JSON list of C-alpha atoms in Angstrom, two decimals:
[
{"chain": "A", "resi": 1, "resn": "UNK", "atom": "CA", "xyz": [4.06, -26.82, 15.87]},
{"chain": "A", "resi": 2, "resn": "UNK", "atom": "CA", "xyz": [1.90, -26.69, 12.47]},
{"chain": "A", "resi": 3, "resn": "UNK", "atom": "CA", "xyz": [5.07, -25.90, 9.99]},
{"chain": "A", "resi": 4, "resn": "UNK", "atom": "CA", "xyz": [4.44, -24.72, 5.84]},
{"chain": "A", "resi": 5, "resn": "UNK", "atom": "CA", "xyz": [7.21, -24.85, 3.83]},
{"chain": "A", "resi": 6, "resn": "UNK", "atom": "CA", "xyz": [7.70, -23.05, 0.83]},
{"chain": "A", "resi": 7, "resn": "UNK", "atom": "CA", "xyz": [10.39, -24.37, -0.90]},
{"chain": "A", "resi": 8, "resn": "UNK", "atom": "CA", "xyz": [12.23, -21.21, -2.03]},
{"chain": "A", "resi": 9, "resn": "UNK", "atom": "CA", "xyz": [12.82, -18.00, -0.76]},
{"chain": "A", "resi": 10, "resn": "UNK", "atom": "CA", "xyz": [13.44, -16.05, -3.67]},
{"chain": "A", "resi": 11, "resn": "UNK", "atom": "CA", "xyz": [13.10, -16.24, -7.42]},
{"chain": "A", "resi": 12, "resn": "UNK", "atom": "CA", "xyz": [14.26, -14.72, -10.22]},
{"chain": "A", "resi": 13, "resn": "UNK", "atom": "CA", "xyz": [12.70, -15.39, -13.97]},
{"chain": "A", "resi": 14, "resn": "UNK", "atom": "CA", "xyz": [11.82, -14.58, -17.01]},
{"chain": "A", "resi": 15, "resn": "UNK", "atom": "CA", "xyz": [8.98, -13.34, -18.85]},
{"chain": "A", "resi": 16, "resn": "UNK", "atom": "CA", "xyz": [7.04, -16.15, -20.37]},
{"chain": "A", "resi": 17, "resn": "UNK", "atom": "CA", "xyz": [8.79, -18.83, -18.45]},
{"chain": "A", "resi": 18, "resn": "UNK", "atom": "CA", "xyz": [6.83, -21.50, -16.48]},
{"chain": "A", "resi": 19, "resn": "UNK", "atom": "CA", "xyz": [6.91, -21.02, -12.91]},
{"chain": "A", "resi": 20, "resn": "UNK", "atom": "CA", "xyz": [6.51, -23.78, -9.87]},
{"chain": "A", "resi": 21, "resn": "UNK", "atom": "CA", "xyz": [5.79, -22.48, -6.55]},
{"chain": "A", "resi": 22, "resn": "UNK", "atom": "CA", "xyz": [5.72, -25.61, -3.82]},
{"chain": "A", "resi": 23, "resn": "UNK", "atom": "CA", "xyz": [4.50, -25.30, -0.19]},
{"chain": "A", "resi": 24, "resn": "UNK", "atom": "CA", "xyz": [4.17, -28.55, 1.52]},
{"chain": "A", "resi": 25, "resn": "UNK", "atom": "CA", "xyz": [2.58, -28.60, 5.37]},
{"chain": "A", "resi": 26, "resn": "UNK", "atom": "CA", "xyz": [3.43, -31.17, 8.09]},
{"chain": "A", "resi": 27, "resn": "UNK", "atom": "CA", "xyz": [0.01, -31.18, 10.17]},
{"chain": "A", "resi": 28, "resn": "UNK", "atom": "CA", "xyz": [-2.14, -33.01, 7.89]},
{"chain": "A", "resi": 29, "resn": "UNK", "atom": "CA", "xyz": [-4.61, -30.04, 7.02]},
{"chain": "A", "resi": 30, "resn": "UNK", "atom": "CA", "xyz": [-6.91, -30.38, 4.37]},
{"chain": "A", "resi": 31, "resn": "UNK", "atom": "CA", "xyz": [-7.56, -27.10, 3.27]},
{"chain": "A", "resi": 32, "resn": "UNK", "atom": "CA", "xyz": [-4.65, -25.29, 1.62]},
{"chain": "A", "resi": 33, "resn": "UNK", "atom": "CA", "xyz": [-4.43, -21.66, 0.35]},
{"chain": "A", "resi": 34, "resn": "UNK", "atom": "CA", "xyz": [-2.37, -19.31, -1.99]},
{"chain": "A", "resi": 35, "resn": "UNK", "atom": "CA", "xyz": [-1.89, -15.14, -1.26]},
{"chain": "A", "resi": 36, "resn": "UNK", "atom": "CA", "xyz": [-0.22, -13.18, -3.73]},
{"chain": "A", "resi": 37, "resn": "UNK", "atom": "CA", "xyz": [0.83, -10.03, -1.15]},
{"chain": "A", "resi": 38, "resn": "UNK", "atom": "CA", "xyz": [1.26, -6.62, -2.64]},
{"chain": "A", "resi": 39, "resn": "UNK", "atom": "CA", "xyz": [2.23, -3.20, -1.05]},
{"chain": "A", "resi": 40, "resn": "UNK", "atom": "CA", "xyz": [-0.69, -1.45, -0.39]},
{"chain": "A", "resi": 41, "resn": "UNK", "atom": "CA", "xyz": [-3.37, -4.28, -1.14]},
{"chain": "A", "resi": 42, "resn": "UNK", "atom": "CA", "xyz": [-2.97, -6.93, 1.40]},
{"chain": "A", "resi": 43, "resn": "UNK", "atom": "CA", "xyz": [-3.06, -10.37, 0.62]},
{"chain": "A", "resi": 44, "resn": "UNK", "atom": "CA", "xyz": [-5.31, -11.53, -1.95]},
{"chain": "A", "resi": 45, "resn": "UNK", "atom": "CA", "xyz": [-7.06, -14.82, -2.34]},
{"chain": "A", "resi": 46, "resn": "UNK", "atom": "CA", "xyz": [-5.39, -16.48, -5.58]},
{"chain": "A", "resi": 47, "resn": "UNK", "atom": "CA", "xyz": [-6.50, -20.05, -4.82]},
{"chain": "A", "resi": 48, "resn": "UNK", "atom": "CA", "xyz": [-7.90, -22.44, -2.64]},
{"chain": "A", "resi": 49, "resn": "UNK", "atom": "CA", "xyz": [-7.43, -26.19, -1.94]},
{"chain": "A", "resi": 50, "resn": "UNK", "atom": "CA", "xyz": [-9.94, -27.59, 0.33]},
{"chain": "A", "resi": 51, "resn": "UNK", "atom": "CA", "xyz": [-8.66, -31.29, -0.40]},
{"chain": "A", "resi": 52, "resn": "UNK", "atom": "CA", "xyz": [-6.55, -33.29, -2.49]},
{"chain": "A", "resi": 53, "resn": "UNK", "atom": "CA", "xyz": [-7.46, -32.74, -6.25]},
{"chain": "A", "resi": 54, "resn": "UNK", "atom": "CA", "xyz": [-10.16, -30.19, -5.08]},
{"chain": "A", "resi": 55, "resn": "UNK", "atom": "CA", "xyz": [-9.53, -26.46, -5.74]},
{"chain": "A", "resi": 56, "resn": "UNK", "atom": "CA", "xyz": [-11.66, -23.64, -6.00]},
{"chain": "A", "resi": 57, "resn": "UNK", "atom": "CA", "xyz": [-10.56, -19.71, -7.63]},
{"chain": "A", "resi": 58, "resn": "UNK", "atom": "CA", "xyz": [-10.16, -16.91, -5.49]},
{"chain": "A", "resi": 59, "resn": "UNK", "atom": "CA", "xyz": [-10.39, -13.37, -6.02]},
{"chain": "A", "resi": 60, "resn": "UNK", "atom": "CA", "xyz": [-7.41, -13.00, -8.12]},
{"chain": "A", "resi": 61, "resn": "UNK", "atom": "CA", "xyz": [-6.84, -16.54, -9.97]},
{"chain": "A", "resi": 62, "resn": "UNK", "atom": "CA", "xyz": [-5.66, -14.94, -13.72]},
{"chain": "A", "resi": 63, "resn": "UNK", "atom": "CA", "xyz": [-2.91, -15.70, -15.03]},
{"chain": "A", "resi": 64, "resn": "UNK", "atom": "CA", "xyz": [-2.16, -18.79, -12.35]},
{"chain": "A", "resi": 65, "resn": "UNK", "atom": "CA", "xyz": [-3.14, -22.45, -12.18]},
{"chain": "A", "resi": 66, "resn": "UNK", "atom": "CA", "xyz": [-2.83, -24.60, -8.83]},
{"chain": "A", "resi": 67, "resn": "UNK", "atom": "CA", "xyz": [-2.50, -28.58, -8.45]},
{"chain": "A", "resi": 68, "resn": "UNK", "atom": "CA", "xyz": [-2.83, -30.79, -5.70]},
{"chain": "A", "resi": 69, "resn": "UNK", "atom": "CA", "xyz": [-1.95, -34.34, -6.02]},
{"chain": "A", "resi": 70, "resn": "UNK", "atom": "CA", "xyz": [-1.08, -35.06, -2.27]},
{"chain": "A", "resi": 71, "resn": "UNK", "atom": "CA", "xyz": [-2.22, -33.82, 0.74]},
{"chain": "A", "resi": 72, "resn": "UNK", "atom": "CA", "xyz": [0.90, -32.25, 2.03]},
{"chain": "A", "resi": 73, "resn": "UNK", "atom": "CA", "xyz": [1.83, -30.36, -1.37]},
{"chain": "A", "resi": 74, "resn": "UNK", "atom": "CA", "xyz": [-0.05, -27.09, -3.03]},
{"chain": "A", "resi": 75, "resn": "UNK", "atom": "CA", "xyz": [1.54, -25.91, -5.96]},
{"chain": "A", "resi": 76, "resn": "UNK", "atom": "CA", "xyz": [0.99, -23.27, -7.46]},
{"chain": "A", "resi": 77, "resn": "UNK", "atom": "CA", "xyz": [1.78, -22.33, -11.64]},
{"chain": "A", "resi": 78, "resn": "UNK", "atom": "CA", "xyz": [2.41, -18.98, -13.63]},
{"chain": "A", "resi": 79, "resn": "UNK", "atom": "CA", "xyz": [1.91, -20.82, -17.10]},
{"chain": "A", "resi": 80, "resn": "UNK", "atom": "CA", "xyz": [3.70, -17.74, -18.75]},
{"chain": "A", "resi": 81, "resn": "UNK", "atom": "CA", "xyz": [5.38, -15.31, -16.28]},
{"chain": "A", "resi": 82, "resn": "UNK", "atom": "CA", "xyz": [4.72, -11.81, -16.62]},
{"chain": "A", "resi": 83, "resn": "UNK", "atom": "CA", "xyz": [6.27, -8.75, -15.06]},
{"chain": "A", "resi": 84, "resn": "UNK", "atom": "CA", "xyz": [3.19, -8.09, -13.47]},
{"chain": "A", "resi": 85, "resn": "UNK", "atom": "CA", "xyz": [3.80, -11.72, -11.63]},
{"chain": "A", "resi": 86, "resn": "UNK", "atom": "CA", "xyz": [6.19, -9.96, -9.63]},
{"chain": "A", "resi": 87, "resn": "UNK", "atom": "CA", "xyz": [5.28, -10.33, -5.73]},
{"chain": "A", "resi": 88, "resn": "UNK", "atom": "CA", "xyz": [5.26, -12.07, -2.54]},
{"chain": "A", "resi": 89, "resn": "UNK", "atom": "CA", "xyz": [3.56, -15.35, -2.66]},
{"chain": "A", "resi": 90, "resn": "UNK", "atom": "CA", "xyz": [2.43, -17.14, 0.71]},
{"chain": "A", "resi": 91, "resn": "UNK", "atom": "CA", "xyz": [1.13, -20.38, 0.89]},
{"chain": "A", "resi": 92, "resn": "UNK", "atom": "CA", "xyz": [-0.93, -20.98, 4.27]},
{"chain": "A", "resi": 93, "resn": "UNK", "atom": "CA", "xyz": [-3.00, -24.34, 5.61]},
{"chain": "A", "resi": 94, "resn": "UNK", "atom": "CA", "xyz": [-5.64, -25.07, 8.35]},
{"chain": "A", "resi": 95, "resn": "UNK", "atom": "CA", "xyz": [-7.63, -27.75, 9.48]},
{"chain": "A", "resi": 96, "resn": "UNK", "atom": "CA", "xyz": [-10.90, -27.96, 7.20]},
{"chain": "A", "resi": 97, "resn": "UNK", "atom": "CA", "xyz": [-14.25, -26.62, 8.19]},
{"chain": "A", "resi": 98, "resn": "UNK", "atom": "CA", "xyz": [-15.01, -23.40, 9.91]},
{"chain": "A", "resi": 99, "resn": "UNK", "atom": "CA", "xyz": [-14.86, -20.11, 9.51]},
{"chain": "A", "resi": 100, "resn": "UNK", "atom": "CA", "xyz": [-12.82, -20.17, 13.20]},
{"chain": "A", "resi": 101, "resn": "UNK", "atom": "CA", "xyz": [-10.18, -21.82, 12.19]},
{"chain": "A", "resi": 102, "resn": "UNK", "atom": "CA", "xyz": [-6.78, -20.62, 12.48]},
{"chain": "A", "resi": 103, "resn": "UNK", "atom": "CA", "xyz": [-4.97, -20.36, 8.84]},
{"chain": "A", "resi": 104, "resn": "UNK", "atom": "CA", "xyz": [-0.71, -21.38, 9.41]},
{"chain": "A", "resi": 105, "resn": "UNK", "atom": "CA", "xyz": [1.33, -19.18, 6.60]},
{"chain": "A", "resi": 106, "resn": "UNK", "atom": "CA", "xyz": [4.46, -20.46, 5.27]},
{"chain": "A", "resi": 107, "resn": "UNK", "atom": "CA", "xyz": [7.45, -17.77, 5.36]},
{"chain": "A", "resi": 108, "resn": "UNK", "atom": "CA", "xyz": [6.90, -16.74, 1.51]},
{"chain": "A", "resi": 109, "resn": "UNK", "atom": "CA", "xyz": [8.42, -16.70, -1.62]},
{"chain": "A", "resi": 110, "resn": "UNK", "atom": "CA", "xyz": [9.06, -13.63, -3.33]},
{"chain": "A", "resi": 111, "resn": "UNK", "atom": "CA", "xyz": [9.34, -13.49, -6.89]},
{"chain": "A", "resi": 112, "resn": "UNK", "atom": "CA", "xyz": [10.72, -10.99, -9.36]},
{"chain": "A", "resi": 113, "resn": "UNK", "atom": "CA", "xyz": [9.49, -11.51, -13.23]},
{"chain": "A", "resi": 114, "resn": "UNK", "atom": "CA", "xyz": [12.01, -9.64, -15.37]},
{"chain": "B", "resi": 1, "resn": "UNK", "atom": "CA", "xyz": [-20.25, -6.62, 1.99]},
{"chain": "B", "resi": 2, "resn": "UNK", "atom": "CA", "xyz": [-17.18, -7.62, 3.89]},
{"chain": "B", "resi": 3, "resn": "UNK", "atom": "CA", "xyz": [-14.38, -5.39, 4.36]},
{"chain": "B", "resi": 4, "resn": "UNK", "atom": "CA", "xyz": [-11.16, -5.14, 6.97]},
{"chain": "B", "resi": 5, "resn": "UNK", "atom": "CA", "xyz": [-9.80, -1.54, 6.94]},
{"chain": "B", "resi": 6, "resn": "UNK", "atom": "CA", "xyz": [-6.23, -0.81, 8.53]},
{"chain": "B", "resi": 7, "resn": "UNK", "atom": "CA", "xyz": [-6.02, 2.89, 8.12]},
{"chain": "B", "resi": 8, "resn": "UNK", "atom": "CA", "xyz": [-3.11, 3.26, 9.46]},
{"chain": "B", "resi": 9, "resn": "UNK", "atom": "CA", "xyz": [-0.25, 2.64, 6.76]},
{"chain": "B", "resi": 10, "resn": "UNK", "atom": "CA", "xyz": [2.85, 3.29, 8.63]},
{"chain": "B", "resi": 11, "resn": "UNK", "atom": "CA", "xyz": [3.61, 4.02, 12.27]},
{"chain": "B", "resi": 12, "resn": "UNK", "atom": "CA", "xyz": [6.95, 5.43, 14.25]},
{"chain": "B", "resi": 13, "resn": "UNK", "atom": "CA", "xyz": [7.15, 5.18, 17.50]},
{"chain": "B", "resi": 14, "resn": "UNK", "atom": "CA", "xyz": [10.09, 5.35, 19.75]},
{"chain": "B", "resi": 15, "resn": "UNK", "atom": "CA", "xyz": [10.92, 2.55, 21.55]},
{"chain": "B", "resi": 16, "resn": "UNK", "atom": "CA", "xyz": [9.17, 2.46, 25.27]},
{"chain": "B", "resi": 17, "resn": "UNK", "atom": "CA", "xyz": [6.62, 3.92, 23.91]},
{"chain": "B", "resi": 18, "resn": "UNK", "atom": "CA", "xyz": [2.60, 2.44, 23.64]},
{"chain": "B", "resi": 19, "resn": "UNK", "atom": "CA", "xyz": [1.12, 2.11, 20.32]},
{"chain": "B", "resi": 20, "resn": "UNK", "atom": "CA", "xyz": [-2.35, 1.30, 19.33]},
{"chain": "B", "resi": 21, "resn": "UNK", "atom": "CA", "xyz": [-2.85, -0.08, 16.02]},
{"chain": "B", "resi": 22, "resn": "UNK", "atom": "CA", "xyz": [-6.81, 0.15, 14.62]},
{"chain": "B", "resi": 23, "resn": "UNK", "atom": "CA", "xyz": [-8.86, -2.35, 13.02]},
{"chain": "B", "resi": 24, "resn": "UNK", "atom": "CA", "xyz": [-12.04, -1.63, 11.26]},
{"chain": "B", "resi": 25, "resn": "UNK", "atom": "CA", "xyz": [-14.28, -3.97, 10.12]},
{"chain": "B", "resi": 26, "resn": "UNK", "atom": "CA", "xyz": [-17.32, -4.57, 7.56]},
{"chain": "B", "resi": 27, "resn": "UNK", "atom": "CA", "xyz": [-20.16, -7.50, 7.96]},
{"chain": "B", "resi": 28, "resn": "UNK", "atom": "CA", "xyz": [-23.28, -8.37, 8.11]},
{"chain": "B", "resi": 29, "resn": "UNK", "atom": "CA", "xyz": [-23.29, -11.99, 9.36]},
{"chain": "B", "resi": 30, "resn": "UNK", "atom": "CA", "xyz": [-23.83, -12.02, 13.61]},
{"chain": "B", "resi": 31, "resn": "UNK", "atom": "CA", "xyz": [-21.32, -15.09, 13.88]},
{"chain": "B", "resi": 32, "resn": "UNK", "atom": "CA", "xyz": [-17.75, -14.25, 12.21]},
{"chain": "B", "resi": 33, "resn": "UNK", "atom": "CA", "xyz": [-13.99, -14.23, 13.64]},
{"chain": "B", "resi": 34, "resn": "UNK", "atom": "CA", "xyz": [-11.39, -11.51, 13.76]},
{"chain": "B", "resi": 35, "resn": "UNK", "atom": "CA", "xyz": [-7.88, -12.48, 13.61]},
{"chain": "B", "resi": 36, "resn": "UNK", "atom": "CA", "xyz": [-4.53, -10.44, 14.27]},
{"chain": "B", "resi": 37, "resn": "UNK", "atom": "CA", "xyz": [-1.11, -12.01, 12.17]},
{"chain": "B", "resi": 38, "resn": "UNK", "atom": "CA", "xyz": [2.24, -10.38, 12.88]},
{"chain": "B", "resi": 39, "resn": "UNK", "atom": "CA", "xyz": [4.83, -10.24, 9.44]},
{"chain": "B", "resi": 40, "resn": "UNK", "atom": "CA", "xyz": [8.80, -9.65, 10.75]},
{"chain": "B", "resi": 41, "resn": "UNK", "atom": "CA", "xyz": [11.23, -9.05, 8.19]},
{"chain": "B", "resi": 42, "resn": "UNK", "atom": "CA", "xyz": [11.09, -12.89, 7.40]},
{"chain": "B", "resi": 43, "resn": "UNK", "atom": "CA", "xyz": [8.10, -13.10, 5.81]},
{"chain": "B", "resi": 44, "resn": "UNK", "atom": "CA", "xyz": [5.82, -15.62, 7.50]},
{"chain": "B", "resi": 45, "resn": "UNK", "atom": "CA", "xyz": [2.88, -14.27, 8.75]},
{"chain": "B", "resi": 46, "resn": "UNK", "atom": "CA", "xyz": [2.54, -15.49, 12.74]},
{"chain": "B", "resi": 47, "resn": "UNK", "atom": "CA", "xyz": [-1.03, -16.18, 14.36]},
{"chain": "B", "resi": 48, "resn": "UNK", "atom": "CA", "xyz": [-1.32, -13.66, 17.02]},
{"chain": "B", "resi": 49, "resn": "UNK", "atom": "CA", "xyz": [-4.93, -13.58, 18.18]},
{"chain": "B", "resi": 50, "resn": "UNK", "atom": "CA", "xyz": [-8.68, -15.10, 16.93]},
{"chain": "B", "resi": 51, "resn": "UNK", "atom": "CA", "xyz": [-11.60, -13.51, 18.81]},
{"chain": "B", "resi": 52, "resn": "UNK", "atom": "CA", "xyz": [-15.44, -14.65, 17.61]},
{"chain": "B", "resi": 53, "resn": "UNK", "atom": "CA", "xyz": [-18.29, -12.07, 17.87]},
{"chain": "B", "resi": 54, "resn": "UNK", "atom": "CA", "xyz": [-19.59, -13.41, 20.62]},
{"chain": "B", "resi": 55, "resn": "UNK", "atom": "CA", "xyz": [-16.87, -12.62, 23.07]},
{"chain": "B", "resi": 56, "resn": "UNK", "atom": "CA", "xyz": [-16.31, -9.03, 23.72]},
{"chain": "B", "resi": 57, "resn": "UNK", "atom": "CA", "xyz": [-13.74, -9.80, 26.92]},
{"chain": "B", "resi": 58, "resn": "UNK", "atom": "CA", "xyz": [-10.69, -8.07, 26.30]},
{"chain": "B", "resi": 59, "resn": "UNK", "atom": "CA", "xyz": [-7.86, -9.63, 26.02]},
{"chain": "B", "resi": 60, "resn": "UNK", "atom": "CA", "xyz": [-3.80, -9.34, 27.54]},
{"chain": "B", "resi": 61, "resn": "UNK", "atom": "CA", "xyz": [-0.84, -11.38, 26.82]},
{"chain": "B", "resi": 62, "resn": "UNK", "atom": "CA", "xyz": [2.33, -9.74, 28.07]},
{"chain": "B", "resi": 63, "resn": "UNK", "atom": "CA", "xyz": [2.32, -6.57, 26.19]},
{"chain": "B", "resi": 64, "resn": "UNK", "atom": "CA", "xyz": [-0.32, -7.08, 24.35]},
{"chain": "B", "resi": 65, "resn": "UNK", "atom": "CA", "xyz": [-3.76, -6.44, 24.12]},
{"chain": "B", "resi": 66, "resn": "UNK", "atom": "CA", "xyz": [-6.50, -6.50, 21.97]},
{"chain": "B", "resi": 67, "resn": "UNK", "atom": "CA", "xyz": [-9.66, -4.34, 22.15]},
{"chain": "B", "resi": 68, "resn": "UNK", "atom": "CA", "xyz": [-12.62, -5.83, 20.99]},
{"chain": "B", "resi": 69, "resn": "UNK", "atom": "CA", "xyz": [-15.64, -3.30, 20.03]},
{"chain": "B", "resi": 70, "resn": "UNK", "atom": "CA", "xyz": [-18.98, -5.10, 18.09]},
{"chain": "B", "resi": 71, "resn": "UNK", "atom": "CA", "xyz": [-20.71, -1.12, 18.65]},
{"chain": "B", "resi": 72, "resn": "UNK", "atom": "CA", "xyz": [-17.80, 0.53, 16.70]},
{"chain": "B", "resi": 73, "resn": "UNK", "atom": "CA", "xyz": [-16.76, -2.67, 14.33]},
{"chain": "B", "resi": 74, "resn": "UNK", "atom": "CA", "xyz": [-13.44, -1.80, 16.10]},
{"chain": "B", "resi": 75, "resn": "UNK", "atom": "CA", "xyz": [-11.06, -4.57, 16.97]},
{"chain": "B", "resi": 76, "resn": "UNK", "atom": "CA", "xyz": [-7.72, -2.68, 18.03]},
{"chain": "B", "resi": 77, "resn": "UNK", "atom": "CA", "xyz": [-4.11, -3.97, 19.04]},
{"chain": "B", "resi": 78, "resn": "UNK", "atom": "CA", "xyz": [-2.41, -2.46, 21.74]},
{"chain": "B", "resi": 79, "resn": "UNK", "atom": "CA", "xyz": [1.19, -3.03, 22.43]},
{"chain": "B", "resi": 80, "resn": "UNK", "atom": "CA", "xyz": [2.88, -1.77, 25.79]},
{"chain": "B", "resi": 81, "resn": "UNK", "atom": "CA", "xyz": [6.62, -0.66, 26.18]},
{"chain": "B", "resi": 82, "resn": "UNK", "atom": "CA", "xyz": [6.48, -1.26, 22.65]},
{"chain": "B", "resi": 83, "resn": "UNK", "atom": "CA", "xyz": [10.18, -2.67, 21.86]},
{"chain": "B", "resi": 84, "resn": "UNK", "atom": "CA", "xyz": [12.55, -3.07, 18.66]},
{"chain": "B", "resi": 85, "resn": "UNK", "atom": "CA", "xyz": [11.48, -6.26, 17.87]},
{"chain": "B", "resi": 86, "resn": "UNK", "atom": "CA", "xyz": [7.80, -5.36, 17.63]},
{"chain": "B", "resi": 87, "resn": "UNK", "atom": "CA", "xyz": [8.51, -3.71, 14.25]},
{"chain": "B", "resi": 88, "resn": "UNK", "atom": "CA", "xyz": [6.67, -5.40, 11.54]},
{"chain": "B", "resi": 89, "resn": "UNK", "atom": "CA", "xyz": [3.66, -5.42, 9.43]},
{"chain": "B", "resi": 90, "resn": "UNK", "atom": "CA", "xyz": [0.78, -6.31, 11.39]},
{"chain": "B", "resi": 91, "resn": "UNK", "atom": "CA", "xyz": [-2.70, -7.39, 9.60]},
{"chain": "B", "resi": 92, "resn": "UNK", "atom": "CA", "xyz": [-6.16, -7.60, 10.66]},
{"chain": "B", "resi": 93, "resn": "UNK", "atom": "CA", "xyz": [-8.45, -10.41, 9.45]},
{"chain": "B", "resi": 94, "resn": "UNK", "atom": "CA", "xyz": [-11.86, -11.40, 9.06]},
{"chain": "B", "resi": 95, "resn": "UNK", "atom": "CA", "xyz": [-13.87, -14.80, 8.55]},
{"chain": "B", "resi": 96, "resn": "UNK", "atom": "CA", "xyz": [-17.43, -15.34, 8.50]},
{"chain": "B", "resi": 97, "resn": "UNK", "atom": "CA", "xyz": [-19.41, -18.46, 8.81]},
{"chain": "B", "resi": 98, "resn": "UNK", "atom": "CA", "xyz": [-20.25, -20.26, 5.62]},
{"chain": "B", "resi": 99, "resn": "UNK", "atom": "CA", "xyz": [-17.14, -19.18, 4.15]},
{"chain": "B", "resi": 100, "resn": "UNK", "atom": "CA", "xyz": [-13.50, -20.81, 3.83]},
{"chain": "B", "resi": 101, "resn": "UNK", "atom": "CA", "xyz": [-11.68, -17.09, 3.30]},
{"chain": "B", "resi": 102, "resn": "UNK", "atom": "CA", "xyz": [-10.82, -14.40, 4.97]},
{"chain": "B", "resi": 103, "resn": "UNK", "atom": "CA", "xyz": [-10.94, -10.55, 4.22]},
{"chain": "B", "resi": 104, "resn": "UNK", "atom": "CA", "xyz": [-7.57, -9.11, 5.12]},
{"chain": "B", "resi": 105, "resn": "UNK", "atom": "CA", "xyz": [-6.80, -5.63, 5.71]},
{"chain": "B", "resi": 106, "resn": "UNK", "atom": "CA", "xyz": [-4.05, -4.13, 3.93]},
{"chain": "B", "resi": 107, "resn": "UNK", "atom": "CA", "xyz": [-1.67, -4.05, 7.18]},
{"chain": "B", "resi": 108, "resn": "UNK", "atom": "CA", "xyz": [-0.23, -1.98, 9.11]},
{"chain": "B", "resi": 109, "resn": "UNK", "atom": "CA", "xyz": [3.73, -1.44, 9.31]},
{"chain": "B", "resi": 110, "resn": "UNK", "atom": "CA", "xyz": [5.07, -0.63, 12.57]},
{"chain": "B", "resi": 111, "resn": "UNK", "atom": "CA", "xyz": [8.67, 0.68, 13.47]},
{"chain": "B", "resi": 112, "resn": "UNK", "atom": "CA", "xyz": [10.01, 0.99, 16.75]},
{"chain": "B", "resi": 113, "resn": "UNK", "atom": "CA", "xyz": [13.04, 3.18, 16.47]},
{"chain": "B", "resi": 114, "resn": "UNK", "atom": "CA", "xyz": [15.82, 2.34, 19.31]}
]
C-alpha cells in the first residue's frame, strides 16, 4: 500500500513565525504535491514537485515556499505565518507522467495561525 | 476552461437509504480522467474510482456505483443501503492530458444519520 506521511496532525502558531510542513511517501513516486483545503473551495493547487529539486507554482503559491532535497520528503514553508495561513494542508504523491495517474493523499495537517 | 462542479454542499440521508451524489464537469480536451476520493473524519483523502473518457461502462463495487455520462458531462456516485460509515466529504476530480493537476470540485459532505 502507497503510504504519505505528514508528520503532524495539528499545529498551532503564531503570526510571523516560520512554519515546516513535512510529508514523506514510501512508494518511490516522483511527483509530489501540496493542497491547502478550505470550506467551500476545495483543494487548491499550492505546489508541485515533479522530482527532486524540481518544483513548479500552483494556483495558490503566495505566501509559501516548497523544497525538495530527497525523493521521499516535500516540505512545504510559510516564511511568515499569517492568520489567513489557517487551513488544512494535504500533501499527496503519484507515480510521474500522465494525466491517469492516481494521486495518494497523506491524512493532513491542519493548522491554526493565531 | 476546466471546471469540476459538486453542487451539492451537504446531504442527510437516513441510514438504509440510496443517495446519489452529482458530478459536473468542464473540458475541452477528448482524452481526460475523472476521479472520485472519499474524506472520513480523519482527513486523508482515499482513491475511490478513476474512469478515462473513453469508457462509458458503468461501474459497481459493493454499494457503489458510479455513473458515467460524456452527453451530460455528468459523472455521478451512487451509494446503496447507504450506511453510517459512508458519512464523509466526497470530491470529484478531473485530469486532462498534458497536464500534471487536477481540477477538484469543492466536495460534497454526506451524513448518514443512524
Amino acid at each position: 500500500d502507497v503510504k504519505v506521511t505528514q508528520s503532524s496532525r495539528y499545529l498551532v502558531k503564531r503570526t510571523g513565525e516560520k512554519v515546516f510542513l513535512e510529508c514523506v511517501q514510501d512508494m518511490d513516486h516522483e511527483n509530489m504535491f501540496w493542497y491547502r483545503q478550505d470550506p467551500g473551495l476545495g483543494l487548491r493547487l499550492i505546489y508541485f514537485s515533479y522530482d527532486v529539486k524540481m518544483k513548479e507554482k500552483g494556483d495558490i503559491p503566495e505566501g509559501y515556499s516548497v523544497s525538495r532535497e530527497k525523493k521521499e520528503r516535500f516540505s512545504l514553508i510559510l516564511e511568515s505565518a499569517s492568520t489567513n495561513q489557517t487551513s488544512m494542508y494535504l500533501c499527496a504523491s503519484r507515480v510521474a507522467g500522465v494525466a491517469k495517474n492516481i494521486q495518494y493523499f497523506g491524512a493532513g495537517t491542519r493548522l491554526s495561525v493565531l | 476552461a476546466q471546471k469540476v462542479t459538486q453542487a451539492q454542499t451537504e446531504i442527510s440521508v437516513v441510514e438504509k437509504e440510496d443517495v446519489t451524489l452529482d458530478c459536473v464537469y468542464e473540458t475541452r480536451d477528448t482524452t481526460y480522467y475523472l476521479f472520485w476520493y472519499k474524506q472520513p473524519p480523519s482527513g486523508e483523502l482515499v482513491f475511490l474510482i478513476r474512469r478515462n473518457s473513453f469508457d462509458e461502462q458503468n461501474e459497481i463495487s459493493g454499494r457503489y456505483s458510479w455513473n458515467f455520462q460524456k452527453s451530460t458531462s455528468s459523472f455521478n456516485f451512487t451509494i446503496t443501503a447507504s450506511q453510517v460509515v459512508d458519512s464523509a466529504v466526497y470530491f470529484c476530480a478531473l485530469s486532462t492530458s498534458g497536464t500534471y493537476k487536477y481540477i477538484f470540485g469543492t466536495g460534497t459532505r454526506l451524513k448518514v444519520l443512524a
